Coordinates of C-alpha atoms in Angstrom, one line a residue:
X146 CA -0.3 -0.2 0.4
X147 CA 0.9 3.1 -0.6
X148 CA 1.8 6.2 1.6
X149 CA -0.8 8.2 3.4
X150 CA -0.9 11.5 2.5
X151 CA -1.3 13.9 5.8
X152 CA -2.0 17.1 6.7
X153 CA -0.2 18.9 10.2
X154 CA -2.4 19.8 12.6
X155 CA -3.2 23.5 11.8
X156 CA -1.0 25.4 14.8
X157 CA -2.0 29.2 15.4
X158 CA 1.8 31.1 14.6
X159 CA 3.2 32.8 17.7
X160 CA 4.6 36.6 18.1
X161 CA 7.4 38.2 17.9
X162 CA 9.1 36.8 14.0
X163 CA 11.0 39.6 12.5
X164 CA 9.4 40.7 9.0
X165 CA 12.4 39.2 7.3
X166 CA 10.9 36.0 7.8
X167 CA 7.9 34.5 5.4
X168 CA 4.5 34.3 6.8
X169 CA 4.9 31.0 4.4
X170 CA 8.5 30.2 7.3
X171 CA 6.5 31.1 10.3
X172 CA 4.2 29.0 9.8
X173 CA 7.0 25.6 9.0
X174 CA 8.6 26.4 12.3
X175 CA 5.4 26.2 13.8
X176 CA 3.9 23.4 13.1
X177 CA 8.0 21.7 14.1
X178 CA 7.1 23.1 17.6
X179 CA 9.0 26.0 17.8
X180 CA 7.8 28.2 19.9
X181 CA 10.4 30.9 20.1
X182 CA 11.5 32.8 17.1
X183 CA 15.0 32.3 18.4
X184 CA 15.1 28.7 17.7
X185 CA 14.4 28.8 14.7
X186 CA 17.7 29.2 13.1
X187 CA 19.6 28.6 16.1
X188 CA 23.3 30.0 16.2
X189 CA 26.4 28.9 17.3
X190 CA 26.3 31.2 20.4
X191 CA 23.5 29.1 21.2
X192 CA 25.2 26.1 21.9
X193 CA 25.1 23.9 24.8
X194 CA 27.9 24.5 26.5
X195 CA 29.8 20.8 27.3
X196 CA 30.1 21.1 31.3
X197 CA 27.3 18.3 31.8
X198 CA 28.7 15.7 29.3
X199 CA 30.2 12.9 32.2
X200 CA 33.7 12.0 32.1
X201 CA 34.5 15.6 30.1
X202 CA 36.3 16.3 33.4
X203 CA 38.5 13.1 32.9
X204 CA 38.5 13.0 29.2
X205 CA 40.1 16.6 29.2
X206 CA 42.4 15.1 32.3
X207 CA 44.2 12.6 30.1
X208 CA 44.1 15.1 27.3
X209 CA 46.1 17.6 28.6
X210 CA 48.3 15.5 30.1
X211 CA 48.9 13.8 27.0
X212 CA 49.0 17.3 25.0
X213 CA 52.2 18.6 27.9
X214 CA 53.9 15.4 28.1
X215 CA 54.5 15.4 24.8
X216 CA 53.0 11.6 24.4
X217 CA 51.8 10.5 21.4
X218 CA 47.8 9.9 21.2
X219 CA 46.1 7.9 18.6
X220 CA 43.2 8.5 17.3
X221 CA 41.1 5.5 15.8
X222 CA 38.2 6.4 13.3
X223 CA 35.6 5.2 12.0
X224 CA 34.8 3.5 8.5
X225 CA 31.3 5.4 7.6
X226 CA 30.7 9.4 7.2
X227 CA 30.5 10.2 10.7
X228 CA 33.6 8.0 12.0
X229 CA 35.5 9.8 8.9
X230 CA 34.6 13.6 10.3
X231 CA 34.9 12.5 13.5
X232 CA 38.3 11.6 13.8
X233 CA 39.0 14.5 11.1
X234 CA 38.0 16.6 13.8
X235 CA 40.4 14.6 16.7
X236 CA 42.9 15.1 14.7
X237 CA 42.4 18.2 13.4
X238 CA 41.3 20.0 16.7
X239 CA 44.4 18.7 19.0
X240 CA 46.6 20.0 16.6
X241 CA 45.7 22.9 17.4
X242 CA 45.0 22.7 21.0
X243 CA 49.1 22.6 21.1
X244 CA 49.4 18.9 20.3
X245 CA 52.9 17.5 19.0
X246 CA 52.7 14.1 17.8
X247 CA 48.7 13.3 16.7
X248 CA 48.3 9.8 14.3
X249 CA 45.1 7.8 13.7
X250 CA 44.2 4.8 12.1
X251 CA 40.8 2.8 11.1
X252 CA 39.5 -0.1 11.2
X253 CA 39.4 -1.4 7.1
X254 CA 35.1 -3.0 7.4
X255 CA 36.3 -6.5 5.9
X256 CA 39.7 -7.0 7.6
X257 CA 38.7 -6.1 10.8
X258 CA 35.2 -5.4 11.5
X259 CA 33.7 -2.7 13.2
X260 CA 35.2 -0.1 15.7
X261 CA 38.1 -1.1 18.3
X262 CA 38.8 -5.2 17.9
X263 CA 41.7 -7.7 19.0
X264 CA 43.3 -7.6 15.5
X265 CA 42.6 -4.0 15.2
X266 CA 44.5 -3.4 18.6
X267 CA 47.0 -5.9 17.1
X268 CA 48.2 -4.1 13.9
X269 CA 48.3 -0.9 15.9
X270 CA 51.6 -1.8 18.3
X271 CA 53.6 -0.5 16.2
X272 CA 52.3 2.9 16.5
X273 CA 52.8 3.4 20.1
X274 CA 50.9 4.8 21.6
X275 CA 50.5 6.4 24.7
X276 CA 47.0 7.2 24.7
X277 CA 44.7 5.9 22.4
X278 CA 41.1 7.7 21.6
X279 CA 38.5 6.0 19.4
X280 CA 35.6 8.4 17.9
X281 CA 32.3 7.6 16.9
X282 CA 32.7 4.3 18.5
X283 CA 34.6 2.1 21.3
X284 CA 31.0 1.6 24.1
X285 CA 31.1 -1.6 22.8
X286 CA 34.6 -2.6 21.8
X287 CA 35.4 -4.1 25.3
X288 CA 38.0 -6.5 23.8
X289 CA 39.6 -4.4 21.9
X290 CA 39.4 -1.5 25.1
X291 CA 41.0 -4.5 27.2
X292 CA 43.3 -5.8 25.0
X293 CA 44.7 -1.6 23.7
X294 CA 45.0 -1.6 28.0
X295 CA 47.1 -4.9 27.9
X296 CA 49.8 -2.9 26.0
X297 CA 49.9 -0.1 28.7
X298 CA 47.9 2.3 26.5
X299 CA 45.3 5.0 28.3
X300 CA 42.0 4.7 26.7
X301 CA 39.6 7.5 25.6
X302 CA 36.2 6.6 24.5
X303 CA 34.3 8.8 22.6
X304 CA 31.1 7.7 21.2
X305 CA 27.3 8.1 20.8
X306 CA 25.9 4.9 20.3
X307 CA 23.7 3.5 23.4
X308 CA 25.8 1.6 26.2
X309 CA 25.4 -2.5 26.5
X310 CA 24.8 -3.7 30.2
X311 CA 28.0 -3.6 31.1
X312 CA 31.1 -0.6 29.6
X313 CA 34.4 -0.9 28.3
X314 CA 37.1 -0.9 30.8
X315 CA 38.8 2.8 29.5
X316 CA 40.3 5.6 31.3
X317 CA 37.7 7.4 30.5
X318 CA 34.3 7.4 28.5
X319 CA 32.3 10.5 27.4
X320 CA 28.8 9.7 26.1
X321 CA 25.4 11.7 25.7
X322 CA 23.7 8.4 26.4
X323 CA 25.2 6.8 28.5
X324 CA 22.1 6.1 32.1
X325 CA 22.5 8.8 34.0
X326 CA 24.3 11.4 31.9
X327 CA 23.1 15.1 32.7
X328 CA 24.1 16.5 29.5
X329 CA 21.1 17.3 27.5
X330 CA 20.7 17.1 24.1
X331 CA 20.8 12.8 23.7
X332 CA 21.2 13.2 19.5
X333 CA 25.0 14.2 19.2
X334 CA 26.6 12.3 16.9
X335 CA 30.1 11.4 16.9
X336 CA 31.7 13.9 15.3
X337 CA 29.3 16.3 17.6
X338 CA 30.5 14.5 20.8
X339 CA 34.6 14.9 19.7
X340 CA 34.0 18.9 19.0
X341 CA 32.9 18.9 22.1
X342 CA 35.3 16.9 24.2
X343 CA 37.9 19.6 22.1
X344 CA 35.5 23.0 23.5
X345 CA 35.9 21.5 27.0
X346 CA 39.6 21.2 26.4
X347 CA 40.0 24.5 24.7
X348 CA 38.5 26.2 27.9
X349 CA 40.3 23.7 30.4
X350 CA 43.8 24.9 28.7
X351 CA 43.1 28.6 28.4
X352 CA 42.1 28.6 32.0
X353 CA 46.0 26.9 33.3
X354 CA 47.3 30.2 31.0
X355 CA 48.7 27.3 28.0
X356 CA 49.8 29.6 25.2
X357 CA 48.5 28.9 22.1
X358 CA 45.3 27.6 22.9
X359 CA 44.0 31.3 23.1
X360 CA 44.2 31.7 19.5
X361 CA 42.8 27.8 18.9
X362 CA 39.6 28.6 16.2
X363 CA 38.1 25.5 16.6
X364 CA 34.8 27.3 15.0
X365 CA 37.3 26.3 11.9
X366 CA 35.5 22.5 12.3
X367 CA 32.3 23.3 11.9
X368 CA 31.9 21.8 8.6
X369 CA 32.8 18.3 9.6
X370 CA 30.5 18.6 12.5
X371 CA 27.7 19.5 9.8
X372 CA 28.7 16.7 7.5
X373 CA 28.7 14.5 9.8
X374 CA 25.8 15.6 11.8
X375 CA 24.0 15.4 8.9
X376 CA 25.1 12.1 7.5
X377 CA 24.4 9.9 10.4
X378 CA 20.7 10.7 10.8
X379 CA 20.9 11.7 14.0
X380 CA 17.8 13.9 15.3
X381 CA 18.3 17.5 14.4
X382 CA 17.7 19.4 17.8
X383 CA 18.3 22.7 18.5
X384 CA 22.0 22.1 18.9
X385 CA 22.8 19.5 16.6
X386 CA 20.6 22.6 14.1
X387 CA 23.1 25.0 15.7
X388 CA 26.2 23.0 14.8
X389 CA 25.3 22.1 11.6
X390 CA 23.8 25.9 10.5
X391 CA 27.5 27.1 11.3
X392 CA 29.2 24.0 9.3
X393 CA 26.7 25.1 6.4
X394 CA 27.7 28.9 6.5
X395 CA 31.1 28.5 6.1
X396 CA 31.4 26.1 3.3
X397 CA 28.7 28.3 1.8
X398 CA 31.2 30.7 2.2
X399 CA 34.1 29.2 0.8
X400 CA 36.4 28.3 4.1
X401 CA 34.8 24.3 3.9
X402 CA 38.4 22.5 4.7
X403 CA 40.5 21.3 1.2
X404 CA 38.8 18.0 1.4
X405 CA 34.2 19.0 1.6
X406 CA 35.9 21.8 -1.0
X407 CA 37.1 19.8 -3.7
X408 CA 34.7 17.2 -2.8
X409 CA 31.3 19.3 -3.4
X410 CA 32.8 20.7 -7.1
X411 CA 32.9 17.0 -7.7
X412 CA 30.0 16.4 -6.8
X413 CA 28.4 18.8 -8.4
X414 CA 26.5 21.3 -5.6
X415 CA 26.8 24.5 -5.8
X416 CA 28.9 25.5 -2.8
X417 CA 27.2 28.6 -2.1
X418 CA 23.7 27.8 -1.3
X419 CA 24.2 24.3 -0.4
X420 CA 21.8 22.2 1.9
X421 CA 22.0 19.8 5.0
X422 CA 20.2 17.5 1.7
X423 CA 23.2 18.1 -0.7
X424 CA 25.7 17.2 2.6
X425 CA 23.3 13.7 2.8
X426 CA 22.5 13.4 -1.2
X427 CA 26.3 13.8 -2.6
X428 CA 28.7 14.7 -0.4
X429 CA 28.6 12.2 2.6
X430 CA 27.5 8.9 0.1
X431 CA 30.9 9.9 -1.9
X432 CA 33.1 9.8 1.8
X433 CA 31.0 6.6 2.8
X434 CA 32.5 5.1 -0.8
X435 CA 35.0 4.5 0.6
X436 CA 34.5 2.4 3.6
X437 CA 31.5 0.1 1.5
X438 CA 34.0 -0.6 -1.5
X439 CA 37.3 0.1 -0.1
X440 CA 39.6 2.0 2.9
X441 CA 37.9 5.0 4.7
X442 CA 41.8 5.7 5.3
X443 CA 41.5 7.6 1.9
X444 CA 38.3 9.2 2.9
X445 CA 39.9 9.9 6.3
X446 CA 43.2 11.5 3.9
X447 CA 41.1 13.5 2.4
X448 CA 39.0 15.6 5.0
X449 CA 43.5 16.1 6.6
X450 CA 44.6 17.3 3.0
X451 CA 45.3 20.6 3.6
X452 CA 46.4 21.2 -0.2
X453 CA 43.6 22.2 -2.3
X454 CA 45.8 20.0 -5.3
X455 CA 45.6 16.8 -2.5
X456 CA 42.5 17.1 -2.0
X457 CA 40.8 17.4 -5.6
X458 CA 43.0 14.1 -6.3
X459 CA 41.5 12.2 -3.1
X460 CA 37.9 13.9 -3.9
X461 CA 38.2 12.7 -7.1
X462 CA 39.0 8.9 -5.9
X463 CA 36.5 9.4 -4.2
X464 CA 34.4 9.8 -6.7
X465 CA 35.5 7.3 -9.0
X466 CA 34.7 4.6 -5.9
X467 CA 31.3 5.9 -5.7
X468 CA 30.4 5.4 -9.1
X469 CA 31.4 2.4 -8.1
X470 CA 29.1 1.9 -5.5
X471 CA 26.4 2.5 -7.1
X472 CA 27.0 -0.6 -10.0
X473 CA 27.1 -3.0 -7.3
X474 CA 24.2 -1.1 -5.1
X475 CA 22.3 -1.7 -8.6
X476 CA 23.1 -5.1 -8.6
X477 CA 22.3 -6.0 -5.7
X478 CA 18.8 -4.2 -5.6
X479 CA 18.2 -6.3 -8.3
X480 CA 18.2 -9.6 -6.3
X481 CA 16.7 -8.5 -3.7
X482 CA 13.7 -7.3 -6.3
X483 CA 13.9 -11.1 -7.5
X484 CA 14.1 -13.2 -4.1
X485 CA 10.5 -10.5 -3.1
X486 CA 8.7 -10.2 -6.3
X487 CA 9.3 -14.8 -6.1
X488 CA 8.0 -14.3 -2.7
X489 CA 4.7 -12.0 -3.3
X490 CA 4.3 -15.0 -6.3
X491 CA 5.0 -17.8 -3.5
X492 CA 1.7 -16.1 -2.5
X493 CA 2.8 -13.8 -0.1
X494 CA 1.1 -10.6 -1.4
X495 CA 1.4 -8.4 1.5
X496 CA 4.2 -7.4 3.3
X497 CA 5.6 -9.2 6.5
X498 CA 5.9 -7.2 9.6
X499 CA 9.5 -7.8 9.1
X500 CA 12.0 -8.6 6.0
X501 CA 15.4 -10.1 6.5
X502 CA 17.0 -10.8 2.8
X503 CA 20.2 -12.6 2.2
X504 CA 22.3 -13.5 -0.8
X505 CA 26.1 -15.5 -0.9
X506 CA 27.8 -13.0 -3.3
X507 CA 26.4 -9.5 -2.2
X508 CA 29.1 -7.2 -0.9
X509 CA 29.3 -6.0 3.4
X510 CA 29.5 -2.9 2.7
X511 CA 26.4 -2.5 0.5
X512 CA 24.1 -4.3 2.1
X513 CA 22.7 -0.7 4.8
X514 CA 22.1 0.8 1.6
X515 CA 20.0 -2.3 0.5
X516 CA 18.0 -2.7 3.8
X517 CA 17.4 1.4 4.0
X518 CA 15.9 1.4 -0.2
X519 CA 14.3 -1.8 0.9
X520 CA 12.6 0.0 4.0
X521 CA 11.8 2.7 1.7
X522 CA 9.5 1.0 -0.8
X523 CA 8.0 -1.7 1.7
X524 CA 7.8 0.9 5.2
X525 CA 9.2 -2.7 7.5
X526 CA 12.3 -2.8 9.2
X527 CA 14.8 -4.2 7.8
X528 CA 17.6 -6.5 8.0
X529 CA 19.7 -7.2 4.8
X530 CA 23.2 -9.5 5.5
X531 CA 26.2 -10.2 3.3
X532 CA 29.0 -12.8 4.6
X533 CA 32.0 -10.7 6.3
X534 CA 34.7 -11.5 3.7
X535 CA 34.1 -14.0 0.4
X536 CA 33.2 -17.8 1.5
X537 CA 33.3 -17.0 4.9
X538 CA 30.7 -18.6 7.3
X539 CA 29.8 -15.7 9.2
X540 CA 27.5 -12.8 8.4
X541 CA 27.5 -9.0 8.4
X542 CA 24.1 -7.3 9.1
X543 CA 22.4 -3.9 8.0
X544 CA 19.3 -3.0 10.0
X545 CA 17.0 -0.1 8.7
X546 CA 13.7 0.6 11.0
X547 CA 10.9 3.0 10.0
X548 CA 9.0 5.2 12.2
X549 CA 8.1 4.0 15.5
X550 CA 10.2 1.0 16.2
X551 CA 13.6 1.5 18.4
X552 CA 15.8 -1.0 15.7
X553 CA 18.1 -1.6 18.6
X554 CA 15.6 -2.7 20.7
X555 CA 14.3 -5.2 18.2
X556 CA 17.9 -6.7 18.3
X557 CA 18.0 -6.8 21.8
X558 CA 14.5 -8.7 22.0
X559 CA 16.0 -11.1 19.7
X560 CA 19.2 -11.4 22.0
X561 CA 17.2 -12.4 24.9
X562 CA 15.1 -14.4 23.8
X563 CA 17.8 -16.5 22.0
X564 CA 20.6 -16.0 23.8
X565 CA 23.6 -16.9 21.6
X566 CA 21.7 -16.7 18.0
X567 CA 23.9 -13.2 17.6
X568 CA 27.1 -12.9 17.5
X569 CA 27.1 -9.3 18.4
X570 CA 24.9 -6.0 17.9
X571 CA 24.7 -2.2 18.6
X572 CA 23.1 0.4 16.7
X573 CA 20.6 3.2 17.0
X574 CA 16.8 3.9 16.6
X575 CA 17.1 3.8 13.4
X576 CA 19.9 2.0 11.7
X577 CA 21.9 -0.6 13.5
X578 CA 24.2 -4.0 12.6
X579 CA 25.3 -7.4 13.7
X580 CA 26.9 -10.7 13.0
X581 CA 25.5 -13.8 13.3
X582 CA 27.0 -17.2 12.1
X583 CA 25.0 -18.2 8.4
X584 CA 23.7 -21.8 9.6
X585 CA 21.5 -19.1 11.9
X586 CA 20.2 -17.2 9.4
X587 CA 16.7 -18.9 9.0
X588 CA 16.4 -18.8 12.8
X589 CA 16.7 -15.4 13.2
X590 CA 14.8 -14.4 10.1
X591 CA 11.8 -15.8 12.6
X592 CA 13.3 -14.5 15.6
X593 CA 13.8 -11.2 14.8
X594 CA 10.0 -11.3 12.6
X595 CA 8.7 -12.3 15.8
X596 CA 10.5 -9.7 18.4
X597 CA 9.2 -7.0 15.4
X598 CA 5.8 -7.9 16.4
X599 CA 5.4 -7.7 19.8
X600 CA 7.3 -4.3 19.7
X601 CA 5.3 -2.3 16.4
X602 CA 1.3 -1.2 16.6
X603 CA 0.0 -2.4 13.3
X604 CA -1.1 1.6 12.0
X605 CA 3.3 2.2 12.4
X606 CA 3.0 -0.5 9.4
X607 CA 1.1 2.6 7.3
X608 CA 3.6 4.9 5.6
X609 CA 2.2 8.8 6.2
X610 CA 3.4 11.5 5.0
X611 CA 2.8 14.7 6.9
X612 CA 2.5 17.3 5.0
X613 CA 2.1 20.9 5.6
X614 CA -0.8 22.0 3.6
X615 CA -1.1 23.6 1.0
X616 CA 0.5 26.3 -1.5
X617 CA -1.4 30.0 -2.3
X618 CA -1.0 30.9 -5.2
X619 CA 1.1 33.6 -4.1
X620 CA 3.6 30.8 -2.8
X621 CA 4.6 29.8 -6.1
X622 CA 7.4 31.7 -6.6
X623 CA 11.3 31.8 -6.3
X624 CA 11.8 34.4 -2.9
X625 CA 9.3 31.0 -1.2
X626 CA 11.8 28.2 -2.6
X627 CA 14.7 30.2 -1.4
X628 CA 13.1 30.7 1.7
X629 CA 12.3 27.9 2.1
X630 CA 15.8 26.0 1.3
X631 CA 17.8 28.6 3.5
X632 CA 15.0 27.8 6.2
X633 CA 17.0 24.8 7.3
X634 CA 18.6 23.1 8.2
X635 CA 16.3 20.1 7.5
X636 CA 16.9 16.8 8.2
X637 CA 15.5 14.3 11.0
X638 CA 13.3 15.6 13.5
X639 CA 13.0 18.6 11.6
X640 CA 11.7 17.4 7.9
X641 CA 11.8 19.8 4.9
X642 CA 9.0 21.2 3.7
X643 CA 6.0 19.3 2.1
X644 CA 3.2 20.5 0.3
X645 CA 0.0 19.1 -1.3
X646 CA -2.6 19.6 -4.1
X647 CA -4.2 19.1 -7.3
X648 CA -3.1 20.4 -10.2
X649 CA -3.7 19.5 -13.6
X650 CA -1.5 17.7 -16.0
X651 CA -0.4 20.0 -18.8
X652 CA 2.7 17.6 -20.6
X653 CA 4.7 14.8 -19.5
X654 CA 8.4 13.5 -21.2
X655 CA 11.0 11.4 -20.2
X656 CA 14.2 12.4 -18.7
X657 CA 16.8 10.4 -18.1
X658 CA 14.7 7.1 -19.3
X659 CA 13.4 6.9 -15.8
X660 CA 13.0 10.1 -14.6
X661 CA 9.6 11.7 -15.1
X662 CA 9.0 15.8 -16.4
X663 CA 5.5 17.6 -15.6
X664 CA 4.1 20.4 -17.1
X665 CA 1.3 21.5 -14.7
X666 CA -1.4 24.3 -14.7
X667 CA -2.1 25.3 -10.8
X668 CA -5.4 27.6 -10.3
X669 CA -4.5 31.9 -9.8
X670 CA -0.6 31.1 -11.0
X671 CA -0.1 32.6 -14.3
X672 CA 2.5 30.5 -15.9
X673 CA 2.3 26.4 -16.3
X674 CA 4.7 25.0 -13.6
X675 CA 7.7 22.9 -13.9
X676 CA 7.8 19.5 -11.8
X677 CA 9.7 16.1 -11.3
X678 CA 9.2 13.1 -10.5
X679 CA 12.7 11.3 -10.0
X680 CA 12.5 7.3 -10.8
X681 CA 9.3 8.2 -11.9
X682 CA 8.9 7.4 -16.0
X683 CA 7.9 3.4 -15.4
X684 CA 4.3 2.5 -15.9
X685 CA 1.1 5.3 -17.7
X686 CA 1.9 9.0 -17.2
X687 CA -0.8 10.9 -15.5
X688 CA -3.3 12.7 -17.6
X689 CA -6.1 15.1 -16.3
X690 CA -5.8 16.3 -12.7
X691 CA -3.2 14.3 -10.1
X692 CA -2.9 15.1 -6.6
X693 CA 0.4 15.2 -5.5
X694 CA 2.9 15.7 -3.0
X695 CA 5.9 17.5 -3.4
X696 CA 8.4 20.3 -2.4
X697 CA 9.1 23.5 -3.5
X698 CA 12.3 23.9 -5.0
X699 CA 14.2 26.7 -6.4
X700 CA 15.6 25.9 -10.5
X701 CA 18.9 27.3 -11.7
X702 CA 18.4 25.2 -15.4
X703 CA 21.4 26.9 -17.8
X704 CA 21.6 30.0 -15.1
X705 CA 17.7 30.6 -14.8
X706 CA 16.0 31.9 -12.0
X707 CA 12.8 29.4 -12.2
X708 CA 11.1 26.9 -9.6
X709 CA 10.2 23.4 -10.3
X710 CA 7.9 21.3 -7.4
X711 CA 9.4 18.1 -6.8
X712 CA 7.0 15.4 -6.1
X713 CA 7.5 13.2 -3.2
X714 CA 4.2 10.8 -4.0
X715 CA 1.3 11.4 -6.8
X716 CA -1.8 9.5 -7.0
X717 CA -5.0 10.5 -9.6
X718 CA -7.1 12.6 -8.1
X719 CA -10.0 12.2 -6.4
X720 CA -13.5 13.9 -5.4
X721 CA -12.9 17.3 -7.1
X722 CA -10.6 18.9 -9.5
X723 CA -8.3 22.0 -10.1
X724 CA -6.6 24.8 -7.9
X725 CA -4.1 23.4 -5.4
X726 CA -6.1 21.1 -3.2
X727 CA -8.9 20.0 -1.7
X728 CA -8.8 20.5 2.0
X729 CA -8.6 16.9 3.0
X730 CA -6.6 14.7 3.3
X731 CA -5.4 12.0 0.7
X732 CA -6.4 8.9 0.5
X733 CA -4.6 5.7 0.5
X734 CA -2.8 5.2 -2.6
X735 CA -4.0 1.8 -3.8
X736 CA -2.1 -2.0 -3.3
X737 CA 0.6 -2.9 -5.7
X738 CA 1.0 -6.4 -6.1
X739 CA 4.6 -6.1 -6.2
X740 CA 7.1 -3.4 -5.2
X741 CA 8.5 -1.1 -7.3
X742 CA 11.7 0.2 -7.2
X743 CA 11.9 3.6 -7.0
X744 CA 11.5 6.7 -4.9
X745 CA 8.9 8.9 -5.6
X746 CA 11.2 12.0 -4.9
X747 CA 14.9 10.4 -6.7
X748 CA 17.0 7.6 -8.3
X749 CA 16.9 4.5 -6.4
X750 CA 19.7 3.4 -7.7
X751 CA 22.0 6.8 -7.1
X752 CA 22.3 6.3 -3.5
X753 CA 22.6 10.6 -3.1
X754 CA 18.9 10.2 -2.9
X755 CA 18.7 9.7 0.6
X756 CA 20.9 10.8 3.7
X757 CA 23.7 8.1 3.8
X758 CA 24.4 7.5 7.4
X759 CA 24.6 3.9 9.4
X760 CA 26.1 2.1 11.9
X761 CA 27.3 -1.1 11.3
X762 CA 28.3 -3.0 14.0

């Protein structure tokens, strides 16, 4: 069944907006719970102080001692965009604050698996660090932390993942999601956590009168913080929006690090108008591609490059790896489509409460994307598995969830009901990773389905799009499109504005083989409106009147300052014609007999159309 369109409940806009804030934006902000105009676009000056973070004093003590004694500090990152940006922030920030010997490393997804493993620690021995700092992982790495301690290294864990029942034996742990931690924002990404550690470290060094600490400009790291935060799909609460907005301002002004500037360029985005969506759709996938198919060391090197020429060379390599990733992803999605179609032919017409997929030829670095795409299409929790390495008897899985179901809790329920079935797991509410033995796959699929069935309410299995209502004829303008674009950052927990209405279809054509271009008439609007339904070129072209859920976007194609509607969902109009739509909510779309492998907004296979952030364990 297609998504149900539901309009947000009308909310009376609050007073106090400046005249420069359009009524449309006031309406959108208020609908997202903004009760104070100053919270609509929080600035860096409104960031929460680091004082309430548990473990911050112990963490800064370790770092102050290491810097003063000129000890070697080893930063260990992770193989996704959050982990890569967190590593770059830690290395750049520590050097900025006076650390004279900072080195870094990152696990290889295929060779080491997730996080600080014993195998990775064994390879790090020649680096002989005094202090090892994990970023974006470590809270579940008991064996790795124990191994590092056996070598006599101090260990500082900075992480944001949910902890298990026991904590690793680190010398200090900073994680806002630890039980009892008083930090108000629990949604910091890994890069946000380490940035906060640096803020606390700088303050402590300044209070001690350490030379150079006064001039350390940590704000120069906010471009990296913004990219990692958006890429990891953490909810954009006020604190995260302040971090991302500050980073976007730097990138738009051309003051990003050379690596990010190069990645923006090779992805074909305009830095001057960069949005959080551009980060998630274009920049982050190119960083992530290194960790999926090659070695994230390439991505981190790009983010640490200070020479623009070298940064461009590395960005081009990442761009090529991302193109390869897209090809591998397409083949895997076709396999997934065939597997689901076979189930439909066997009589399983309705999507099950949860879906597990596995193929011995799949790549473990891509399964998270497969799970994400299948989840989008079926609106069901999905776990996709691949061998940890070719021929391995161990499977590595990536899980993606739907709103209302905490996917890590579902895995924990399986672990409680079937001890030993899962080798290890961890992650977030919406994304998680796990490993298990290949011969336990069938048992896990049944256990996972049962766990989800016990945790999820039936109404949550109906996909829903929340609309901000209709646009008036006067709001179909470039001024309003620009205001919506610049009114963010939009993202998880603070969704980009979506509107709905009924339009008359004047003309349609296929562009780029699979995308549907539409020319539309809206009552009260003088000129025809351009719209595009990415991936919507299959099937019969719409005619007459059509109901759309859409985003209003700027269109600068060939230098024109125009607008276009980005179609998220379309269906035949029901119960009337014309104008920009009736006031009633959309009726659900007709059920389909098999999944249609297209995203209503973007190309399914490109991988640049859905912000990519995952935590594979």
